[in-house]
Amino acid sequence: MALSRLVVDIHTHVYLPRYASVLRSRTAAPRILSRTTPAGLAEDRLVILDDEPSGGRPVGPQYWDRDEKLKFMDNHGIDISIVSTANPWLDFLPFPAAQTLARDLNADLESYCSTAPPADPSAPALKRLYGFGLLPLVPGTPPAALPPAVAHLAASHPHIRGVILGTRAAGKGLDDPALEPLWAALADSGLVVFLHPHYGLGPQAWGDADNGHVLPLALGFPFETTTAITRLILAGVLDRHPRLRILLAHAGGALPQLSSRLASCIAHDPAVAARLRHDARWYLGRLYFDAVAYGSAELAFVADAVGRAARFASATGAPDKADTAPEGEGAGAGERNAGSRRMLFGTDHPFFPPLDESERWRSVVENLEAIDGVAGWSAADRAGVKGANALELFGLAA
Amino acid sequence: MALSRLVVDIHTHVYLPRYASVLRSRTAAPRILSRTTPAGLAEDRLVILDDEPSGGRPVGPQYWDRDEKLKFMDNHGIDISIVSTANPWLDFLPFPAAQTLARDLNADLESYCSTAPPADPSAPALKRLYGFGLLPLVPGTPPAALPPAVAHLAASHPHIRGVILGTRAAGKGLDDPALEPLWAALADSGLVVFLHPHYGLGPQAWGDADNGHVLPLALGFPFETTTAITRLILAGVLDRHPRLRILLAHAGGALPQLSSRLASCIAHDPAVAARLRHDARWYLGRLYFDAVAYGSAELAFVADAVGRAARFASATGAPDKADTAPEGEGAGAGERNAGSRRMLFGTDHPFFPPLDESERWRSVVENLEAIDGVAGWSAADRAGVKGANALELFGLAA
């Protein structure tokens, strides 16, 4: 099989055994607790938030057993997975404990990946598993500790090709000016930053009705990611660090749909507009988006929003200049194809498991079919989103 | 001019003089305060939220003077406006005061519209101004008071064709089961419900950086609308009231982009799935969306999401059935055109004024050009979004 036909899952989580042990030792969220179900069966439940709906969710070997990950990959035709520790990562730990656990978990993840079977007979050095590592970035982290952590990760973990970041950072969010050395270090390292939500909006946003996990997952997660990346853009981080590579979970949340509104609001707030080099829509062409959106129309639109970004470049930084970008019919020709190059297939495994015993998970099939159903994408575009873009982004294509 | 070529603005606000007086009399937000600028000029400022960024915004006759509204319409080729009181409506009043003020403001608005000049010589009964009225729906409103208020509005205010609703309702949101009589009354009345945000997320979501109004307006507003309409869908309100007509501000916020994710999350939460008659995506075809999104790609996508809704109808209510909806290429033919019929031009006047003295507002021009730039829309589709759909929805076409 040509490498360009490999299927790569870039949004797939693991709770490494060491991490699961930490969660089992805890008496407050996030934790894994063991209980007996009303039917008398033993059950482990993962509770990641205070006041979590439905008392958390059942967890089992899918969350920590590498053989289960590989079996899942086999069942869905996935050749390579870039696995990441799931939320809430280390957010609940004091800095010294986070620093120690990050190092240990990164070593565990390197081993998890480096001892995996090869992905393809034609390239025996290519493994089936690669990873996003963890940084010791929690409330109280001294910013000076971050560049060495990035450098250590990049230098000593050849199978770790990125880091997964939540949105709270050192407690003040990702637009905290104290994080400037982190962005510089990440841009230098070549590691891909996977920006992923955890907190959503808090239960008061969802009202009194029992809607299970639907609202926090369907809305709260994307809202959180959208807010975090928008704050990062407004802080000028993408202007100052052009080599920084950021991958957004869940197809960028609501960022694409709100990007022209964002541009309009910025244009009406001169102090903000003067600070940015480009129209807000330009920055979408600098980002990467997972293709975890469950529908073809959504993916097509993300590609359109990414593909049009170049039209909104401003040579001078004056946001008015973007006005001259053509918005008429025909302006979009080829943009959906160009946009596809920054989109990457993901599954969100082991979340969204089937409710029956299906070996093929509906959530995964939907995301694969969504890629196949995007109008206007060529076979090469689809193959890119399914895997070739990831091989390129994570340096696996050579 | 044929009526089908009229331009109708369905998202345009007024602070009627009586309402502005109430705001001037207040010492806490929402209020209008008079101050002297650092340059020594007298200035009125509107402050609608506690802790509002930038100390609110300057306000003037654009907010209350009908001649200014008509002049704005003339400058932008707008034939008819369906005006609405802007947020926060009556939310800050106790019920008895809200009830009295709603009646008075509705009478004011009826007069504001009924004495307006005609829109078109070929149909002299057609006025240039129609309105969305107010309901006395505030924390503490007895639900039994709402159906009579709806009936009175519909029976005695021929130029009021809808109501504008915020998201807090009687304090528990729009999915409060106590509101069931309201939805029944609105469905019976034929009034269009304009769902509009006010609260956003609260300042803690936006971090420490000074980004002016950008984040609450660009993100907070759409998030709030998205949450409110999703909660309404999950509560089964659209299932129980098929004649209810709801128009979403700001092109539905993030609902279109998150609709397939919402469907997936519902499918994985059986208690929620069992309660709904259809896949989440079906409900988008029941809603109306203003075209206030500032970009062609955004409008195209909203139309796609609305147009595909019919594919997700479930005859049985079993959400799995939606799986059989075709998602392959070609499935979308004609859907973008069909979707346009539920989209309606708006300006958000008098908000987003130009920063210079331009008579043509950039925010308005962008929204008109966005409609013209949607790939695949026919001339009739564009004319529909610009006005003909509104004439139909608000019963002005006859």
Coordinates of N, CA, C and O in Angstrom, one line a residue, chain A residues 32-170:
Chain A
I32 N -11.4 7.6 38.9 CA -12.1 6.4 38.5 C -12.5 5.7 39.7 O -11.7 5.5 40.6
L33 N -13.8 5.4 39.8 CA -14.3 4.7 41.0 C -14.9 3.4 40.6 O -15.4 3.2 39.4
S34 N -14.9 2.4 41.5 CA -15.5 1.1 41.2 C -16.8 1.0 42.0 O -16.8 1.4 43.2
R35 N -17.8 0.5 41.4 CA -19.1 0.4 42.1 C -19.7 -0.9 41.6 O -19.3 -1.5 40.6
T36 N -20.8 -1.2 42.2 CA -21.6 -2.4 41.8 C -22.9 -1.8 41.2 O -23.6 -0.9 41.8
T37 N -23.2 -2.2 40.0 CA -24.4 -1.7 39.3 C -25.6 -2.2 40.0 O -25.6 -3.2 40.7
P38 N -26.8 -1.5 39.7 CA -28.1 -2.1 40.2 C -28.3 -3.5 39.9 O -28.9 -4.3 40.6
A39 N -27.7 -4.0 38.7 CA -27.9 -5.4 38.3 C -26.8 -6.3 39.0 O -26.8 -7.5 38.7
G40 N -26.0 -5.7 39.9 CA -25.1 -6.6 40.7 C -23.7 -6.8 40.0 O -23.0 -7.6 40.5
L41 N -23.5 -6.0 38.9 CA -22.2 -6.2 38.2 C -21.2 -5.2 38.7 O -21.5 -4.1 39.0
A42 N -19.9 -5.6 38.7 CA -18.8 -4.7 39.1 C -18.6 -3.7 37.9 O -18.7 -4.2 36.7
E43 N -18.4 -2.5 38.2 CA -18.2 -1.5 37.1 C -17.3 -0.4 37.5 O -17.3 0.1 38.7
D44 N -16.3 0.0 36.6 CA -15.5 1.1 36.8 C -16.1 2.3 36.1 O -16.6 2.2 35.0
R45 N -16.2 3.4 36.8 CA -16.7 4.6 36.2 C -15.7 5.8 36.3 O -15.0 6.0 37.3
L46 N -15.6 6.5 35.1 CA -14.7 7.6 35.0 C -15.6 8.9 35.3 O -16.5 9.1 34.6
V47 N -15.1 9.7 36.3 CA -15.8 10.9 36.6 C -14.8 12.0 36.4 O -13.9 12.1 37.2
I48 N -15.0 12.9 35.4 CA -13.9 13.8 35.1 C -14.2 15.3 35.6 O -13.4 16.1 35.6
L49 N -15.5 15.5 35.9 CA -15.9 16.8 36.3 C -16.7 16.7 37.6 O -17.5 15.8 37.8
D50 N -16.6 17.7 38.5 CA -17.6 17.8 39.6 C -19.0 18.0 38.9 O -19.1 18.6 37.9
D51 N -20.0 17.4 39.6 CA -21.4 17.6 39.1 C -21.5 17.0 37.7 O -22.3 17.5 36.9
E52 N -20.7 16.0 37.3 CA -20.8 15.5 36.0 C -22.2 14.8 35.8 O -22.6 14.1 36.6
P53 N -22.8 15.0 34.6 CA -24.1 14.3 34.3 C -23.9 12.8 34.3 O -22.8 12.3 34.0
S54 N -25.0 12.2 34.7 CA -25.0 10.7 34.6 C -24.0 10.0 35.5 O -23.7 8.8 35.3
G55 N -23.4 10.7 36.4 CA -22.4 10.1 37.3 C -21.2 9.6 36.5 O -20.7 8.5 36.8
G56 N -20.8 10.3 35.5 CA -19.7 9.9 34.7 C -20.0 8.9 33.7 O -21.2 8.8 33.3
R57 N -19.1 8.0 33.3 CA -19.3 7.0 32.2 C -18.5 5.8 32.6 O -17.5 5.8 33.2
P58 N -19.1 4.6 32.1 CA -18.3 3.4 32.4 C -17.0 3.4 31.6 O -17.0 3.9 30.4
V59 N -16.0 2.8 32.2 CA -14.7 2.7 31.5 C -14.2 1.3 31.7 O -14.5 0.6 32.6
G60 N -13.3 0.9 30.7 CA -12.7 -0.4 30.7 C -11.4 -0.4 29.9 O -10.9 0.6 29.7
P61 N -11.0 -1.6 29.5 CA -9.7 -1.7 28.9 C -9.5 -0.9 27.6 O -8.4 -0.5 27.3
Q62 N -10.6 -0.5 27.0 CA -10.5 0.4 25.8 C -9.7 1.7 26.2 O -9.1 2.3 25.3
Y63 N -9.8 2.0 27.5 CA -9.1 3.3 27.9 C -7.6 3.2 28.1 O -7.0 4.2 28.1
W64 N -7.2 1.9 28.4 CA -5.7 1.9 28.8 C -5.0 0.7 28.1 O -3.7 0.8 28.1
D65 N -5.7 -0.2 27.5 CA -5.0 -1.4 27.0 C -4.6 -1.2 25.5 O -5.5 -1.0 24.7
R66 N -3.3 -1.3 25.3 CA -2.8 -1.0 23.9 C -3.4 -2.0 22.9 O -3.6 -1.7 21.7
D67 N -3.6 -3.3 23.3 CA -4.1 -4.3 22.4 C -5.5 -3.9 22.0 O -6.0 -4.1 20.8
E68 N -6.3 -3.3 22.9 CA -7.6 -2.8 22.5 C -7.6 -1.7 21.5 O -8.4 -1.6 20.6
K69 N -6.6 -0.8 21.7 CA -6.4 0.3 20.7 C -6.1 -0.3 19.3 O -6.7 0.1 18.3
L70 N -5.2 -1.3 19.3 CA -4.8 -1.9 18.0 C -6.0 -2.6 17.4 O -6.2 -2.6 16.1
K71 N -6.8 -3.3 18.2 CA -7.9 -4.0 17.7 C -9.0 -3.1 17.1 O -9.5 -3.3 16.0
F72 N -9.2 -2.0 17.8 CA -10.1 -0.9 17.3 C -9.6 -0.4 16.0 O -10.4 -0.2 15.0
M73 N -8.3 -0.2 15.9 CA -7.7 0.3 14.6 C -7.9 -0.7 13.5 O -8.4 -0.4 12.4
D74 N -7.7 -2.0 13.8 CA -7.9 -3.0 12.8 C -9.4 -3.0 12.3 O -9.7 -3.2 11.1
N75 N -10.3 -2.9 13.3 CA -11.7 -3.0 13.0 C -12.2 -1.9 12.1 O -13.2 -2.0 11.4
H76 N -11.4 -0.8 12.1 CA -11.9 0.4 11.3 C -10.9 0.8 10.2 O -11.0 1.9 9.7
G77 N -10.0 -0.1 9.9 CA -9.0 0.2 8.8 C -8.1 1.3 9.1 O -7.7 2.0 8.2
I78 N -7.8 1.5 10.4 CA -6.9 2.6 10.7 C -5.5 2.1 10.8 O -5.2 1.2 11.6
D79 N -4.6 2.7 10.1 CA -3.2 2.2 10.0 C -2.4 2.7 11.2 O -1.5 2.0 11.8
I80 N -2.5 4.0 11.4 CA -1.7 4.7 12.4 C -2.5 5.6 13.3 O -3.5 6.2 12.8
S81 N -2.2 5.6 14.6 CA -2.9 6.5 15.5 C -1.9 7.4 16.2 O -0.8 6.9 16.6
I82 N -2.3 8.6 16.3 CA -1.4 9.6 17.1 C -2.2 9.8 18.4 O -3.1 10.6 18.5
V83 N -1.8 9.0 19.4 CA -2.6 9.0 20.6 C -2.3 10.1 21.6 O -1.1 10.6 21.6
S84 N -3.2 10.5 22.4 CA -3.0 11.6 23.4 C -3.7 11.2 24.7 O -4.8 10.6 24.7
T85 N -3.1 11.6 25.8 CA -3.8 11.5 27.0 C -5.1 12.3 27.0 O -5.1 13.4 26.4
A86 N -6.2 11.7 27.5 CA -7.4 12.5 27.5 C -7.5 13.5 28.6 O -6.7 13.5 29.5
N87 N -8.5 14.4 28.5 CA -8.7 15.4 29.5 C -9.1 14.7 30.8 O -9.7 13.7 30.7
P88 N -8.8 15.3 31.9 CA -8.2 16.6 32.1 C -6.7 16.6 32.3 O -6.1 17.6 33.0
W89 N -6.0 15.7 31.7 CA -4.5 15.7 31.7 C -4.0 15.8 33.2 O -4.4 15.0 34.0
L90 N -3.2 16.9 33.4 CA -2.6 17.0 34.7 C -3.2 18.2 35.5 O -2.6 18.6 36.5
D91 N -4.3 18.8 34.9 CA -4.8 20.0 35.4 C -5.0 20.1 36.9 O -5.1 21.1 37.5
F92 N -5.3 18.9 37.5 CA -5.7 18.8 38.9 C -4.5 18.7 39.9 O -4.7 18.6 41.1
L93 N -3.3 18.7 39.3 CA -2.1 18.4 40.2 C -1.4 19.8 40.5 O -1.4 20.7 39.6
P94 N -0.7 19.8 41.6 CA 0.2 21.0 41.8 C 1.4 20.8 40.9 O 1.7 19.7 40.4
F95 N 2.1 21.9 40.6 CA 3.2 21.9 39.6 C 4.2 20.8 39.8 O 4.5 20.0 38.9
P96 N 4.7 20.6 41.0 CA 5.8 19.6 41.2 C 5.3 18.2 40.8 O 6.0 17.4 40.1
A97 N 4.1 17.8 41.2 CA 3.6 16.5 40.9 C 3.3 16.4 39.4 O 3.5 15.4 38.8
A98 N 2.8 17.5 38.8 CA 2.5 17.5 37.4 C 3.8 17.3 36.6 O 3.9 16.6 35.6
Q99 N 4.9 18.0 37.1 CA 6.2 17.9 36.4 C 6.7 16.4 36.4 O 7.1 15.9 35.4
T100 N 6.6 15.8 37.5 CA 7.1 14.4 37.6 C 6.2 13.5 36.8 O 6.7 12.6 36.0
L101 N 4.9 13.6 36.9 CA 4.0 12.7 36.2 C 4.1 13.0 34.7 O 4.0 12.0 33.9
A102 N 4.2 14.2 34.3 CA 4.4 14.4 32.8 C 5.6 13.7 32.3 O 5.5 13.0 31.2
R103 N 6.7 13.8 33.0 CA 7.9 13.1 32.5 C 7.7 11.6 32.5 O 8.0 10.9 31.5
D104 N 7.1 11.0 33.5 CA 6.8 9.6 33.5 C 5.9 9.1 32.4 O 6.1 8.1 31.8
L105 N 4.8 9.9 32.3 CA 3.8 9.6 31.3 C 4.4 9.7 29.9 O 4.0 8.9 29.0
N106 N 5.2 10.7 29.7 CA 5.8 10.8 28.3 C 6.7 9.7 28.0 O 6.8 9.2 26.9
A107 N 7.5 9.2 29.1 CA 8.3 8.0 28.9 C 7.4 6.8 28.6 O 7.7 6.0 27.7
D108 N 6.3 6.7 29.3 CA 5.4 5.6 29.1 C 4.9 5.6 27.6 O 4.8 4.6 27.0
L109 N 4.5 6.8 27.2 CA 3.9 6.9 25.9 C 4.9 6.7 24.8 O 4.6 6.0 23.8
E110 N 6.2 7.1 25.0 CA 7.2 6.8 24.0 C 7.4 5.3 23.9 O 7.5 4.7 22.8
S111 N 7.4 4.6 25.0 CA 7.5 3.1 25.0 C 6.2 2.5 24.3 O 6.4 1.6 23.5
Y112 N 5.1 3.0 24.7 CA 3.8 2.5 24.1 C 3.9 2.6 22.6 O 3.4 1.7 21.9
C113 N 4.5 3.6 22.1 CA 4.5 3.8 20.6 C 5.7 3.1 20.0 O 5.6 2.4 18.9
S114 N 6.9 3.2 20.6 CA 8.1 2.7 19.9 C 8.1 1.2 19.9 O 8.7 0.6 19.0
T115 N 7.3 0.5 20.7 CA 7.3 -1.0 20.7 C 6.0 -1.5 19.9 O 5.7 -2.7 19.9
A116 N 5.3 -0.5 19.3 CA 4.2 -1.0 18.5 C 4.6 -1.6 17.2 O 5.7 -1.4 16.7
P117 N 3.7 -2.4 16.6 CA 4.1 -3.0 15.3 C 4.2 -2.0 14.2 O 3.8 -0.9 14.3
P118 N 4.9 -2.4 13.1 CA 5.1 -1.5 12.0 C 3.7 -1.2 11.3 O 2.8 -2.1 11.3
A119 N 3.6 0.0 10.7 CA 2.4 0.3 10.0 C 2.3 -0.3 8.6 O 1.2 -0.5 8.1
D120 N 3.4 -0.4 8.0 CA 3.4 -0.8 6.6 C 4.7 -1.5 6.2 O 5.8 -1.0 6.5
P121 N 4.5 -2.6 5.5 CA 5.8 -3.4 5.1 C 6.8 -2.6 4.3 O 8.0 -2.8 4.4
S122 N 6.3 -1.6 3.5 CA 7.2 -0.9 2.7 C 8.0 0.2 3.4 O 8.9 0.8 2.9
A123 N 7.6 0.4 4.7 CA 8.4 1.4 5.5 C 8.5 0.9 6.9 O 7.8 1.3 7.8
P124 N 9.4 -0.1 7.1 CA 9.3 -0.8 8.4 C 9.6 0.1 9.6 O 9.2 -0.3 10.7
A125 N 10.2 1.2 9.4 CA 10.5 2.1 10.6 C 9.2 2.8 11.0 O 9.2 3.4 12.1
L126 N 8.2 2.8 10.2 CA 7.0 3.5 10.5 C 6.1 2.7 11.4 O 5.8 1.5 11.1
K127 N 5.8 3.2 12.6 CA 5.1 2.4 13.6 C 3.6 2.7 13.4 O 3.1 3.6 12.8
R128 N 2.8 1.9 14.1 CA 1.3 2.1 14.1 C 0.9 3.1 15.1 O -0.2 3.6 15.1
L129 N 1.8 3.4 16.0 CA 1.4 4.4 17.1 C 2.4 5.5 17.3 O 3.6 5.2 17.3
Y130 N 1.9 6.7 17.3 CA 2.7 7.9 17.7 C 1.9 8.6 18.7 O 0.8 8.2 19.1
G131 N 2.5 9.6 19.3 CA 1.8 10.3 20.4 C 2.0 11.8 20.5 O 2.9 12.4 19.9
F132 N 1.0 12.4 21.2 CA 1.1 13.7 21.8 C 1.5 13.6 23.2 O 0.8 12.9 24.0
G133 N 2.5 14.3 23.6 CA 3.0 14.2 25.0 C 2.3 15.3 25.8 O 1.4 16.0 25.4
L134 N 2.7 15.3 27.1 CA 2.1 16.2 28.1 C 3.2 17.2 28.5 O 4.3 16.9 28.7
L135 N 2.7 18.4 28.8 CA 3.6 19.4 29.4 C 3.1 19.6 30.9 O 1.9 19.5 31.1
P136 N 4.0 20.0 31.7 CA 3.6 20.3 33.1 C 3.1 21.7 33.2 O 3.6 22.5 33.9
L137 N 1.9 21.9 32.6 CA 1.3 23.2 32.5 C 0.0 23.2 33.3 O -1.0 22.7 32.8
V138 N 0.1 23.6 34.5 CA -1.0 23.6 35.5 C -1.0 25.0 36.2 O 0.0 25.7 36.2
P139 N -2.1 25.3 37.0 CA -2.0 26.5 37.8 C -0.8 26.5 38.7 O -0.6 25.5 39.4
G140 N 0.0 27.5 38.6 CA 1.2 27.6 39.4 C 2.5 27.2 38.7 O 3.6 27.4 39.3
T141 N 2.4 26.7 37.5 CA 3.6 26.4 36.7 C 4.4 27.7 36.5 O 3.9 28.6 36.0
P142 N 5.7 27.6 36.9 CA 6.6 28.8 36.5 C 6.8 28.7 35.0 O 7.3 27.7 34.5
P143 N 6.5 29.8 34.3 CA 6.7 29.7 32.8 C 8.1 29.3 32.4 O 8.2 28.6 31.4
A144 N 9.1 29.6 33.2 CA 10.5 29.3 32.8 C 10.7 27.7 32.7 O 11.6 27.3 32.1
A145 N 9.8 27.0 33.4 CA 9.9 25.5 33.4 C 9.5 24.9 32.0 O 9.7 23.8 31.7
L146 N 8.8 25.7 31.2 CA 8.1 25.1 30.0 C 9.1 24.9 28.9 O 9.1 23.8 28.3
P147 N 9.9 25.9 28.5 CA 10.8 25.6 27.4 C 11.7 24.4 27.6 O 11.9 23.6 26.7
P148 N 12.3 24.2 28.8 CA 13.1 23.0 29.0 C 12.2 21.7 28.8 O 12.7 20.7 28.3
A149 N 11.0 21.8 29.3 CA 10.1 20.6 29.2 C 9.8 20.3 27.7 O 9.8 19.1 27.3
V150 N 9.6 21.3 26.9 CA 9.4 21.2 25.5 C 10.6 20.6 24.8 O 10.5 19.6 24.0
A151 N 11.8 21.1 25.2 CA 13.0 20.7 24.5 C 13.3 19.2 24.9 O 13.7 18.4 24.0
H152 N 13.1 18.8 26.1 CA 13.3 17.5 26.5 C 12.4 16.5 25.8 O 12.8 15.4 25.3
L153 N 11.1 16.9 25.7 CA 10.1 16.1 25.0 C 10.6 15.9 23.5 O 10.6 14.8 23.0
A154 N 10.9 17.0 22.9 CA 11.3 16.9 21.4 C 12.6 16.1 21.2 O 12.7 15.4 20.2
A155 N 13.5 16.3 22.1 CA 14.8 15.7 21.9 C 14.9 14.2 22.2 O 15.7 13.4 21.6
S156 N 14.1 13.7 23.2 CA 14.3 12.4 23.7 C 13.1 11.4 23.5 O 13.1 10.4 24.1
H157 N 12.1 11.9 22.7 CA 10.9 11.0 22.5 C 10.6 11.0 21.0 O 9.7 11.7 20.6
P158 N 11.3 10.2 20.3 CA 11.2 10.3 18.8 C 9.8 9.9 18.3 O 9.4 10.3 17.2
H159 N 9.0 9.2 19.1 CA 7.6 8.8 18.6 C 6.6 9.8 19.2 O 5.4 9.6 18.9
I160 N 7.0 10.8 19.9 CA 6.1 11.8 20.3 C 6.2 13.0 19.4 O 7.3 13.6 19.3
R161 N 5.2 13.4 18.7 CA 5.3 14.4 17.6 C 4.5 15.6 17.9 O 4.3 16.5 17.1
G162 N 4.0 15.7 19.1 CA 3.2 16.9 19.5 C 2.9 16.9 21.0 O 3.4 16.1 21.7
V163 N 2.2 17.9 21.4 CA 1.7 18.0 22.8 C 0.2 18.3 22.7 O -0.3 18.9 21.8
I164 N -0.5 17.7 23.7 CA -1.9 18.1 23.9 C -2.0 19.1 25.0 O -1.4 19.0 26.0
L165 N -2.8 20.2 24.7 CA -3.0 21.3 25.6 C -4.4 21.5 25.9 O -5.2 21.5 24.9
G166 N -4.8 21.7 27.1 CA -6.1 22.2 27.5 C -6.1 23.7 27.4 O -5.2 24.3 26.9
T167 N -7.2 24.3 27.9 CA -7.4 25.7 27.7 C -7.1 26.6 28.9 O -7.0 27.8 28.8
R168 N -6.9 25.9 30.1 CA -6.6 26.8 31.3 C -5.2 27.2 31.5 O -4.9 28.2 32.1
A169 N -4.3 26.4 30.9 CA -2.9 26.7 31.0 C -2.5 26.9 32.4 O -2.8 26.1 33.3
A170 N -1.7 28.0 32.7 CA -1.3 28.2 34.1 C -2.4 28.8 35.0 O -2.1 29.3 36.1

